[in-house]
CSV table of C-alpha atoms in Angstrom, one decimal:
chain,number,residue,atom,x,y,z
A,191,MET,CA,-17.3,46.6,29.8
A,192,SER,CA,-20.0,45.5,29.2
A,193,CYS,CA,-18.7,45.5,25.4
A,194,GLN,CA,-15.5,44.2,26.0
A,195,LEU,CA,-16.8,40.7,27.6
A,196,ASP,CA,-19.0,40.1,24.5
A,197,THR,CA,-16.1,40.9,22.4
A,198,VAL,CA,-14.3,38.3,24.4
A,199,LEU,CA,-17.2,35.8,24.1
A,200,ALA,CA,-17.4,35.9,20.8
A,201,GLN,CA,-13.6,35.7,20.0
A,202,SER,CA,-14.3,32.7,22.6
A,203,LYS,CA,-16.7,30.9,20.7
A,204,CYS,CA,-15.0,31.2,17.1
A,205,CYS,CA,-12.2,29.7,18.6
A,206,HIS,CA,-14.7,27.0,19.7
A,207,GLU,CA,-15.9,26.6,16.8
A,208,GLN,CA,-12.3,26.3,15.2
A,209,VAL,CA,-11.3,23.9,17.8
A,210,PHE,CA,-14.5,21.9,16.9
A,211,ARG,CA,-13.3,21.8,12.9
A,212,CYS,CA,-10.0,20.5,13.6
A,213,THR,CA,-10.7,18.7,15.3
A,214,LYS,CA,-13.4,17.1,13.3
A,215,LYS,CA,-10.8,16.7,9.8
A,216,VAL,CA,-8.5,15.3,12.3
A,217,ASP,CA,-11.2,12.3,13.3
A,218,ASP,CA,-11.7,13.0,9.3
A,219,SER,CA,-8.1,11.6,9.0
A,220,LYS,CA,-8.1,9.0,11.2
A,221,THR,CA,-10.3,7.2,10.0
A,222,ALA,CA,-9.6,7.9,5.8
A,223,VAL,CA,-6.5,6.8,7.5
A,224,HIS,CA,-7.4,3.5,9.1
A,225,GLU,CA,-10.0,2.5,6.2
A,226,GLN,CA,-6.7,3.0,3.8
A,227,ALA,CA,-4.2,0.6,6.0
A,228,GLY,CA,-7.1,-2.0,5.3
A,229,GLN,CA,-6.9,-1.6,1.7
A,230,ILE,CA,-3.0,-1.7,1.8
A,231,GLU,CA,-3.4,-4.7,4.0
A,232,ARG,CA,-5.7,-6.7,1.2
A,233,LEU,CA,-3.9,-5.2,-1.6
A,234,ARG,CA,-0.5,-6.7,0.1
A,235,ASP,CA,-1.9,-9.9,0.6
A,236,GLU,CA,-3.8,-10.0,-3.6
A,237,LEU,CA,-0.1,-8.6,-4.6
A,238,ASN,CA,1.5,-11.7,-3.0
A,239,ASP,CA,-1.2,-14.3,-4.1
A,240,VAL,CA,-0.8,-13.1,-7.9
A,241,GLU,CA,2.8,-14.1,-6.9
A,242,GLN,CA,3.1,-16.8,-5.7
A,243,TYR,CA,0.4,-17.6,-8.5
A,244,SER,CA,3.2,-16.5,-11.1
A,245,ARG,CA,5.6,-18.4,-9.6
A,246,ARG,CA,3.9,-21.7,-9.7
A,247,ALA,CA,4.8,-23.3,-12.6
A,248,ASN,CA,8.8,-22.5,-12.5
A,249,LEU,CA,11.2,-24.6,-12.4
A,250,GLU,CA,13.9,-24.0,-9.3
A,251,VAL,CA,17.3,-26.1,-10.3
A,252,HIS,CA,19.3,-25.6,-6.5
A,253,GLY,CA,23.3,-25.3,-7.6
A,254,MET,CA,22.5,-24.4,-11.0
A,255,PRO,CA,23.7,-20.7,-11.4
A,256,VAL,CA,21.0,-18.3,-13.0
A,257,GLU,CA,22.1,-16.9,-16.7
A,258,GLN,CA,20.3,-14.5,-18.7
A,259,GLU,CA,18.6,-15.6,-22.5
A,260,GLU,CA,18.8,-19.5,-20.3
A,261,ASN,CA,17.7,-22.5,-23.2
A,262,LEU,CA,15.6,-24.2,-20.4
A,263,GLN,CA,15.6,-27.9,-22.4
A,264,GLN,CA,19.3,-27.5,-22.9
A,265,LYS,CA,20.1,-27.3,-19.1
A,266,LEU,CA,17.9,-29.9,-18.3
A,267,SER,CA,19.4,-32.2,-20.8
A,268,HIS,CA,23.5,-31.3,-20.1
A,269,LEU,CA,21.9,-31.9,-16.4
A,270,ALA,CA,20.4,-35.6,-17.3
A,271,GLU,CA,24.2,-36.2,-18.9
A,272,LYS,CA,25.8,-35.4,-16.0
A,273,LEU,CA,23.8,-37.6,-13.5
A,274,ASN,CA,24.3,-40.3,-15.7
C-alpha cells in the first residue's frame, strides 16, 4: 500500500511540475505577445508618418481624373487655359 502511495505521490509531483512549466510557457508567451503588439503599434505609427511625409509633396486637384504616366505641367496648363 505504501508503494502505491509513493507512486501516486511521485506522479502527482511530476504532473505538478509539468503544469508549472506549461504555466510559465503561457505566461512567457503572453508577455511576448504584449511586447509584439506594442512593437506593431509603433511600426504602424512610423509607417503612417512616412506615408504622410511622402504625400506631402503631392498635388491633388479634385475633379480631374487620374491618368497613368500623366504630365503635370501639361495638365496644369490645360487647367489654366480652361479657367481663363
